[in-house]
Short mmCIF file of C-alpha atoms and ligand atoms in Angstrom, two decimals:
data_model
loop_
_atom_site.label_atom_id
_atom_site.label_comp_id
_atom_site.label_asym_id
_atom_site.label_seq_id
_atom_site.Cartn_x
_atom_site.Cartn_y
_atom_site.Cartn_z
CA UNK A 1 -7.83 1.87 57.28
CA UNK A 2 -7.83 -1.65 56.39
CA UNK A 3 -8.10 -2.21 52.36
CA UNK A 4 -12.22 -2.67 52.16
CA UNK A 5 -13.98 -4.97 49.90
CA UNK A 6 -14.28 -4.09 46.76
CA UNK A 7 -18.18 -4.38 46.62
CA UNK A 8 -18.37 -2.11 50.07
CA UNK A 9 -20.16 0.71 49.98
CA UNK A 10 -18.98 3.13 51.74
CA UNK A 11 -19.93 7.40 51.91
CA UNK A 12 -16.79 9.42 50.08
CA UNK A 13 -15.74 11.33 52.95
CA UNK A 14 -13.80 7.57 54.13
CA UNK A 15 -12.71 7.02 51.01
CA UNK A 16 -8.79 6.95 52.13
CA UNK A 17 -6.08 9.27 50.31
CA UNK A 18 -5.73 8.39 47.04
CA UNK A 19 -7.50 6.07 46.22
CA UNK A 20 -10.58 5.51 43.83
CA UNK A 21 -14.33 4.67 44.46
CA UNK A 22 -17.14 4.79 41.39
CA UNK A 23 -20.00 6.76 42.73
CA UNK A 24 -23.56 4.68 43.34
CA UNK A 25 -25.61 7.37 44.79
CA UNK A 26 -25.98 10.83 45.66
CA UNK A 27 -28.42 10.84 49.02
CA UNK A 28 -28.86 14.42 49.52
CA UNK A 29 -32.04 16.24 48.15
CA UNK A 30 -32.52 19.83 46.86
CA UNK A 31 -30.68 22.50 44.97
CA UNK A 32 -26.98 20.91 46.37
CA UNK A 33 -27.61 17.38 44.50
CA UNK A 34 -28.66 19.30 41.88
CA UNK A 35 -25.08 21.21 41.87
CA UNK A 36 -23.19 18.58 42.76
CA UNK A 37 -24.77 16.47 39.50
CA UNK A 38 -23.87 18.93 37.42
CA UNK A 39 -20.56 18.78 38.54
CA UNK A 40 -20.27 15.70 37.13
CA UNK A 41 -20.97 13.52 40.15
CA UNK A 42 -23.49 11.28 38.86
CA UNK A 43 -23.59 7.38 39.57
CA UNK A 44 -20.71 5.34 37.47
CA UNK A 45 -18.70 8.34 37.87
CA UNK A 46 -14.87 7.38 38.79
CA UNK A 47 -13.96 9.61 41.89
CA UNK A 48 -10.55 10.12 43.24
CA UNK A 49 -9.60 11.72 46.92
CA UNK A 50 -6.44 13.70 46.31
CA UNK A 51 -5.26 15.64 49.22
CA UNK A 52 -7.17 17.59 52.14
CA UNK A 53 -7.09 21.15 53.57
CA UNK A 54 -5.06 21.52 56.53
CA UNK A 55 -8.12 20.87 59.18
CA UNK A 56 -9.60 17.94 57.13
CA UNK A 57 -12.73 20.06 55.57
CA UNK A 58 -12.93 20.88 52.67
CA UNK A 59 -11.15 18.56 50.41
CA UNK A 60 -10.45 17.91 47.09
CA UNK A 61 -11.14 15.48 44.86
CA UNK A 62 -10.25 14.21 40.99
CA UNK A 63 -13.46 13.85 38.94
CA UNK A 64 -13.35 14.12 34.96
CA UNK A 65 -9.96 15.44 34.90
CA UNK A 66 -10.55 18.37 36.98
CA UNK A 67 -10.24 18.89 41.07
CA UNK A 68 -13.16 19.63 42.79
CA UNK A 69 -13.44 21.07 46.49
CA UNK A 70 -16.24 19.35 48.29
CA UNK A 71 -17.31 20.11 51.88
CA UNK A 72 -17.74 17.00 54.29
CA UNK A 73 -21.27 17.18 54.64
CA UNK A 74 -21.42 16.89 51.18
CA UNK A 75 -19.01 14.15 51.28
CA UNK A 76 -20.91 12.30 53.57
CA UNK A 77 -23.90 12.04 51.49
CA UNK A 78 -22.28 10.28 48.41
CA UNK A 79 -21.69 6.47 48.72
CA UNK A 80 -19.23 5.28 46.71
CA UNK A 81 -18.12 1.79 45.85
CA UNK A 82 -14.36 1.36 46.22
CA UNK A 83 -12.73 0.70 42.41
CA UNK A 84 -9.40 1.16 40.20
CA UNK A 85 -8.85 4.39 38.44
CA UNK B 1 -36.69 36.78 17.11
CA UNK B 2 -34.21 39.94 16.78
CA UNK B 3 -33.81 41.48 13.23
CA UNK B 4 -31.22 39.73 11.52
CA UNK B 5 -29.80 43.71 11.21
CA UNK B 6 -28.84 43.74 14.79
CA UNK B 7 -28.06 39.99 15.45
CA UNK B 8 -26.99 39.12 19.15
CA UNK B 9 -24.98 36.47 20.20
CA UNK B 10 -24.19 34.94 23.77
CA UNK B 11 -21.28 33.53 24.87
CA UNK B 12 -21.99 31.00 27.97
CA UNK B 13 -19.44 28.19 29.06
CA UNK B 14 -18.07 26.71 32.29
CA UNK B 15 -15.93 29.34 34.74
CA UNK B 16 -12.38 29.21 33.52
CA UNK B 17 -12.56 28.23 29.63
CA UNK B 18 -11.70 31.53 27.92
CA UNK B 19 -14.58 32.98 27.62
CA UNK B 20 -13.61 36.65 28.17
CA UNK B 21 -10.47 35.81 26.16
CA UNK B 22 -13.03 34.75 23.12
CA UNK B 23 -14.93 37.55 23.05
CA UNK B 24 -11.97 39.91 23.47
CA UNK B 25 -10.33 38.23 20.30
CA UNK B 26 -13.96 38.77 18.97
CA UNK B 27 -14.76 41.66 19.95
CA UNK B 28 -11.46 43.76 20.37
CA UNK B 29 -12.06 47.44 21.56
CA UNK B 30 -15.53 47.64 20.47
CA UNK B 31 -16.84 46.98 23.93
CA UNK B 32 -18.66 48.40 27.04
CA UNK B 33 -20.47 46.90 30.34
CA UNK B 34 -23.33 47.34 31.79
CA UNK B 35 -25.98 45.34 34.62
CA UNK B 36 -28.05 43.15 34.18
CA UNK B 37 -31.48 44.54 35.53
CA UNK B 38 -31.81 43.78 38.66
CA UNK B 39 -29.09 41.71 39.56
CA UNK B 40 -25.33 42.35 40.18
CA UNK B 41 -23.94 40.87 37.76
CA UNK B 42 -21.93 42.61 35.65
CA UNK B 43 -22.00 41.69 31.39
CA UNK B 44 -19.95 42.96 28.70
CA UNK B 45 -21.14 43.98 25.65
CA UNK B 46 -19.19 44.39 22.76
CA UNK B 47 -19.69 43.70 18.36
CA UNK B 48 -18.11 42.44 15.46
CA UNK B 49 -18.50 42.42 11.85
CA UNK B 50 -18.85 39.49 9.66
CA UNK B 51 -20.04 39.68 6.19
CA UNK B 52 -21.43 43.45 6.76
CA UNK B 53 -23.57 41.95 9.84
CA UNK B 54 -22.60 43.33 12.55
CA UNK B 55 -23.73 41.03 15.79
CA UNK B 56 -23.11 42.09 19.51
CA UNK B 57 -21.55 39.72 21.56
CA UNK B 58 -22.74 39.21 25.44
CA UNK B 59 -19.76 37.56 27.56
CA UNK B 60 -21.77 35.80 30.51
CA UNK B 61 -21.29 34.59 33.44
CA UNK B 62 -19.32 31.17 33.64
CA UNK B 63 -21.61 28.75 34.62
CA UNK B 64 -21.13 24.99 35.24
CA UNK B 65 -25.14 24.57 35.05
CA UNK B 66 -28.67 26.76 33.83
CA UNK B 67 -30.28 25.60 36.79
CA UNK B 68 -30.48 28.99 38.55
CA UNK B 69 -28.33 27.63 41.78
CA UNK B 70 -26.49 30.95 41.79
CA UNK B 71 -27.75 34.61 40.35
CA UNK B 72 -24.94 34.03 37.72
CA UNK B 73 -26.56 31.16 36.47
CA UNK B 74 -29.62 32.49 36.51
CA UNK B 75 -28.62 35.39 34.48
CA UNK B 76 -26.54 33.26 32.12
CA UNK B 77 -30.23 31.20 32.00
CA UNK B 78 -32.47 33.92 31.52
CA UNK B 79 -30.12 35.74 29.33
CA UNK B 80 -30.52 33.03 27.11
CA UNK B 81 -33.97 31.96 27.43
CA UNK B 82 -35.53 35.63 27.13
CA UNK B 83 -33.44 37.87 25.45
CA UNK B 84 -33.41 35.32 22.59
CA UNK B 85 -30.08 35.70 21.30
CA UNK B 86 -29.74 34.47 17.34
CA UNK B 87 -26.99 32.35 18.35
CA UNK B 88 -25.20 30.98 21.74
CA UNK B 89 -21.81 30.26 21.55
CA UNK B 90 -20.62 27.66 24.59
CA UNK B 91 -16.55 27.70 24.98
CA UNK B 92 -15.36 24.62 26.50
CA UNK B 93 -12.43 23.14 27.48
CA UNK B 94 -10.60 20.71 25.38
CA UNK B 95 -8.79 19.73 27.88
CA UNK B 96 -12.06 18.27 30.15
CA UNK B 97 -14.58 17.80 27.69
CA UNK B 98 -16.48 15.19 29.44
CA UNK B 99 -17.18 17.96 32.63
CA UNK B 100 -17.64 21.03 30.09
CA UNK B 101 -20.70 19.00 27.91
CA UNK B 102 -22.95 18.83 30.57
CA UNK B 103 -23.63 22.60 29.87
CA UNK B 104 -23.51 22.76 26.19
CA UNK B 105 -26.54 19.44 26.24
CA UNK B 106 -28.22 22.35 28.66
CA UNK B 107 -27.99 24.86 26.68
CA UNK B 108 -28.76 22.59 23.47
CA UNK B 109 -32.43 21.70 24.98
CA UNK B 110 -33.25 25.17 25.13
CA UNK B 111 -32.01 26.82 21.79
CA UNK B 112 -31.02 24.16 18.99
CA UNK B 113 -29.27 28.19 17.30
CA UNK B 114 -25.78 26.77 19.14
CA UNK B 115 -22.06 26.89 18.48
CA UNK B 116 -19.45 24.83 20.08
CA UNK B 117 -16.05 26.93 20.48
CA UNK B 118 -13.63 23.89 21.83
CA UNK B 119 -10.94 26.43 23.41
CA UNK B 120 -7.47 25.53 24.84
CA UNK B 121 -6.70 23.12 22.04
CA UNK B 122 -2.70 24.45 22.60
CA UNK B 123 -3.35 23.41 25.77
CA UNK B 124 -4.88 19.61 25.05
CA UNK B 125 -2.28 19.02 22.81
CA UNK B 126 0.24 19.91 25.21
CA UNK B 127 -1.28 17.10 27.53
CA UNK B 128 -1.27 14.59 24.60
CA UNK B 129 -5.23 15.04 24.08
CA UNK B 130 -6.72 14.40 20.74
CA UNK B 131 -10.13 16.43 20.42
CA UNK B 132 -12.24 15.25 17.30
CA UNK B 133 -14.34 18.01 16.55
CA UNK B 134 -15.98 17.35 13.12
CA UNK B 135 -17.13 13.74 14.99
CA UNK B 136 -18.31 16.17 18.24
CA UNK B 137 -20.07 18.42 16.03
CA UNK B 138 -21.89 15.12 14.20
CA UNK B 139 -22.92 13.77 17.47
CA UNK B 140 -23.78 17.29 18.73
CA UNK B 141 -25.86 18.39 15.52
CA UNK B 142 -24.26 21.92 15.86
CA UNK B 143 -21.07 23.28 14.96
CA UNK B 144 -17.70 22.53 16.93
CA UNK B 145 -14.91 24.91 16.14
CA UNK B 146 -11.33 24.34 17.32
CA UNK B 147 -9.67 27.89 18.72
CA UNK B 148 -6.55 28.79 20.91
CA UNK B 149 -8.52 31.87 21.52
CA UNK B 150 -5.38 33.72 23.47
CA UNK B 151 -3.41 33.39 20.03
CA UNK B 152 -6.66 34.02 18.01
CA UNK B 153 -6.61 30.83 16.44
CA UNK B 154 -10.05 29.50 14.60
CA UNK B 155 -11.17 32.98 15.69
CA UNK B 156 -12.59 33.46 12.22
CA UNK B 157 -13.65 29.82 11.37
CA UNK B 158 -15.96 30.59 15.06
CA UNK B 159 -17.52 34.36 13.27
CA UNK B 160 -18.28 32.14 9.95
CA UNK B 161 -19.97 29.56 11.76
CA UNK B 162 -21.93 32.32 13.92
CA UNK B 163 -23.13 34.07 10.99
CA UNK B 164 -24.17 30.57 9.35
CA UNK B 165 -25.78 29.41 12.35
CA UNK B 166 -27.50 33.26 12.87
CA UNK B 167 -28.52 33.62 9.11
CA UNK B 168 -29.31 29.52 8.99
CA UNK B 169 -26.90 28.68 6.42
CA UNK B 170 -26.21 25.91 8.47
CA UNK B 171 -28.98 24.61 9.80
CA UNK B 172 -28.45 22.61 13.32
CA UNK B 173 -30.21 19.52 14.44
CA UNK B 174 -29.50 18.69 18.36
CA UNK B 175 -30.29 15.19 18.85
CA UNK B 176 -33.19 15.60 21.67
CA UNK B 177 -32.17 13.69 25.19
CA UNK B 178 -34.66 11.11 26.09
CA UNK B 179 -35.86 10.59 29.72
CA UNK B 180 -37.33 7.42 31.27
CA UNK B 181 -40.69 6.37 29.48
CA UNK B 182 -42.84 7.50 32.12
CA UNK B 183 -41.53 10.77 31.99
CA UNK B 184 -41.46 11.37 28.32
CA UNK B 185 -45.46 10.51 28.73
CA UNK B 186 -45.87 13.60 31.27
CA UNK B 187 -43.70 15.54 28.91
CA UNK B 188 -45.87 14.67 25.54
CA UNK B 189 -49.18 15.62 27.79
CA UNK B 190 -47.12 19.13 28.74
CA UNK B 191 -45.37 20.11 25.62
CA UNK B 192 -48.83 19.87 23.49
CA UNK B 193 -50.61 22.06 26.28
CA UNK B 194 -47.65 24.45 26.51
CA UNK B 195 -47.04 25.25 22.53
CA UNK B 196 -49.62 27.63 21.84
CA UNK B 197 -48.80 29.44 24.99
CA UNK B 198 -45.34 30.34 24.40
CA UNK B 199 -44.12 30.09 21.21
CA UNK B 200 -40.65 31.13 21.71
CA UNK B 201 -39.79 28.97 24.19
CA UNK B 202 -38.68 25.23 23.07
CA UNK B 203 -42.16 23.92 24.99
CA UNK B 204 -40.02 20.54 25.51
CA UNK B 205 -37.33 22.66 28.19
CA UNK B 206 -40.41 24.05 29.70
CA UNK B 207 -42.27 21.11 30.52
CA UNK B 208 -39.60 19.50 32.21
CA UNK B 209 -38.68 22.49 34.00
CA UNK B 210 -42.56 22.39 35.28
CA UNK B 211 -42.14 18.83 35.84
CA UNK B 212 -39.02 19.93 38.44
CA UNK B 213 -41.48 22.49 39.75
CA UNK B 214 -38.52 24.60 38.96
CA UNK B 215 -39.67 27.88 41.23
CA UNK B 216 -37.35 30.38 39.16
CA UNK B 217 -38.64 29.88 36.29
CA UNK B 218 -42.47 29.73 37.27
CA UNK B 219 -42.13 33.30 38.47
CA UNK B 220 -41.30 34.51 35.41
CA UNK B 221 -44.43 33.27 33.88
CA UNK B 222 -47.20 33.54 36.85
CA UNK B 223 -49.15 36.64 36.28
CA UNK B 224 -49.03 39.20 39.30
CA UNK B 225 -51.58 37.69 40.93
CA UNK B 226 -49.99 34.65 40.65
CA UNK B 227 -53.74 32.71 40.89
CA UNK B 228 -53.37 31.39 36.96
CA UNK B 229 -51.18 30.11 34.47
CA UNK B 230 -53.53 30.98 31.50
CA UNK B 231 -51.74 34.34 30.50
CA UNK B 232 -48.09 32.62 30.10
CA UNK B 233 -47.62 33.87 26.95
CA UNK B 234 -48.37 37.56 28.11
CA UNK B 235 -46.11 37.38 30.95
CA UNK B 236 -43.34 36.40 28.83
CA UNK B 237 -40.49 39.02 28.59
CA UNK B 238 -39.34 38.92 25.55
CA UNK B 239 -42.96 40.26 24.43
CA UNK B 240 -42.28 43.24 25.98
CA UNK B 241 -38.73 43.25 26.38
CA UNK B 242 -37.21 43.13 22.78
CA UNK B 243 -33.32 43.97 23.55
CA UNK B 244 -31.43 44.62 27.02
CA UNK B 245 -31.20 48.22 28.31
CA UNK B 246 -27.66 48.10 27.80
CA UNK B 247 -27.74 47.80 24.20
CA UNK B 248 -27.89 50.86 22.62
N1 LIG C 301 -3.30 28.11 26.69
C1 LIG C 301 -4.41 28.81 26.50
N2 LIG C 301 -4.86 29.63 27.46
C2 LIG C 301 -6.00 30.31 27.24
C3 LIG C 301 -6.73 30.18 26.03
N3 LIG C 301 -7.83 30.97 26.12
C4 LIG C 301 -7.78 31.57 27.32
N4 LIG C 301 -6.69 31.19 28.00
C5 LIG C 301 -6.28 31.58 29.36
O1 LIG C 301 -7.18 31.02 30.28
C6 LIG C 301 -7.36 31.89 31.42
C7 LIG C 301 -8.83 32.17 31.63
O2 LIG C 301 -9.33 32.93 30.54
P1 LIG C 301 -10.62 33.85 30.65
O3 LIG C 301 -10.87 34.38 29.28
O4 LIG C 301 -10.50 34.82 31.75
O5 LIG C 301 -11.71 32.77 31.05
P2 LIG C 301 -13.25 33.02 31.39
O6 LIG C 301 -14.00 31.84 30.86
O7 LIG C 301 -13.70 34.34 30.91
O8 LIG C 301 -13.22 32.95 32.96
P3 LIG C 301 -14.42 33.39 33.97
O9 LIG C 301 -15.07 34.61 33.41
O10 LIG C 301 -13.71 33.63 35.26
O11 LIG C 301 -15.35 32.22 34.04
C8 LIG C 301 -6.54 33.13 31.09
O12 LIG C 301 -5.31 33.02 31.76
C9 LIG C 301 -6.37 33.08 29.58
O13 LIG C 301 -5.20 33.73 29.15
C10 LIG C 301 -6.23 29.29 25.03
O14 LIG C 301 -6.81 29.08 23.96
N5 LIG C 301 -5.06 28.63 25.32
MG1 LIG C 302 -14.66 35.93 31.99
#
């Protein structure tokens, strides 16, 4: 992938392997934004992708000093903004 | 509110921090389990004695959230919001504070009768982490006691500050979180219908939870007919529900 402006938006699921992104929105409704905010996914929140399951879904990600699994539908819905750690 | 004589206590926190470990260090072999009515989820009981008060300890569920996404959060919820424990310990994790806190501000707007037990502070030392905990407990308002619980370290700094917290020795002041204006103006309207109706429920946690048209909690408070609000205060359990069936 070719290194994307810094000010792109773009959802999590292409954020490429290892790098960063700072979450601007959660677009998903219901009782999974509600989970995945209390993960600690909440806009401003520095994000990191850190390595994938063997068939690409799920995958894991660095949040708040802890890995978190997250399924690519989930992925999908959470723009981030590309950033540095 | 239970009689000071039989004080209970809950321990909540995120999966994972040491919870079990805690309230085995607690607790040791004075222990037994039981289920939680109607759900399968199993909870240990189990006491200890501090002072010649001897308080039961509940380990629940580890939770990352009370929002009822999963029946262990809504037992950890409802354990705490109905059986009206004297005090709620949450364990966190020193080592990823900033995740863990999201639970203990939960639990904070529903019972201000809270102590923080920052476990795995081996563990955040190892990693080079310095925890503060006098300046956590100042911004908290509630206790925040340092423990290795596995090597029972601050194990009884955590009973004294139970038993202060339980007999309000110490006397804790949560700092209440403030939502956008417009909400805080539904909330004012809410809170001064909802005190009268049940008085041993913070009527602040309520509103907002009626505010979220929060479905698992309305239940508990609709009347069978489920046609009126008026009788909340009837329908609330811990009216007729004074200590869990397990306790005996
Ligand atoms: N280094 C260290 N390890 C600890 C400490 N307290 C607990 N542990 C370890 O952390 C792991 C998890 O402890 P548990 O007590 O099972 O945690 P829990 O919160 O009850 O876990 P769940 O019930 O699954 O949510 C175990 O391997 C414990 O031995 C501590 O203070 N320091
Ligand atoms: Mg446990």
């Amino acid at each position: 992938m070719a290194a994307a402006n810094q000010d792109t938006i773009i959802p999590l699921s292409l954020l490429p392997n290892d790098s960063w992104g700072e979450i601007v929105a959660v677009e998903i409704m219901g009782p999974v934004k509600r989970r995945l905010l209390d993960l600690g996914l909440v806009p401003g929140t520095k994000i990191q992708f850190a390595f994938s399951s063997p068939l690409g879904d799920p995958r894991a990600y660095r949040v708040r000093g802890t890995l978190l699994a997250l399924r690519a539908n989930e992925a999908q819905s959470i723009m981030v903004r590309r950033s540095e750690q | 509110m239970n009689n000071l004589k039989h004080p209970i206590v809950a321990l909540s926190g995120n999966p994972n921090t040491g919870k079990s470990t805690v309230f085995n260090a607690l607790t040791g072999l004075n222990q037994h389990t039981g289920n939680w009515p109607g759900k399968t989820v199993t909870l240990a009981a189990g006491t200890f004695a501090w002072q010649n008060t001897t308080f039961t300890v509940v380990d629940l569920p580890g939770t990352y959230s009370l929002f009822a996404n999963s029946p262990d959060e809504e037992v950890a919820r409802d354990f705490i919001l109905f059986e009206l424990p004297d005090v709620t310990v949450v364990v966190v994790d020193a080592t990823c504070l900033e995740r863990n806190l999201n639970l203990v501000l939960q639990v904070l707007e529903i019972t201000p009768k809270t102590v923080v037990c920052v476990n795995l502070m081996d563990e955040a030392q190892r990693q080079g982490l310095v925890v503060d905990t006098d300046k956590l407990a100042t911004e908290l308002g509630v206790p925040a006691i340092p423990c290795v619980a596995r090597s029972g370290k601050g194990l009884a700094a955590l009973k004294k500050a139970i038993f202060n917290v339980a007999t309000g020795r110490i006397a804790t002041s949560p700092r209440p979180i403030r939502y956008d204006p417009n909400i805080e103006i539904a909330l004012a309207v809410l809170t001064k219908e909802l005190s009268p109706l049940a008085p041993l429920l913070s009527p602040r946690w309520l509103a907002l939870r009626l505010l979220e048209q929060d479905e698992s909690i309305l239940q508990h408070f609709l009347p069978e007919d489920k046609t009126s609000t008026s009788s909340l205060v009837m329908q609330h359990p811990s009216t007729t529900k004074k200590v869990a069936p397990w306790f005996s």
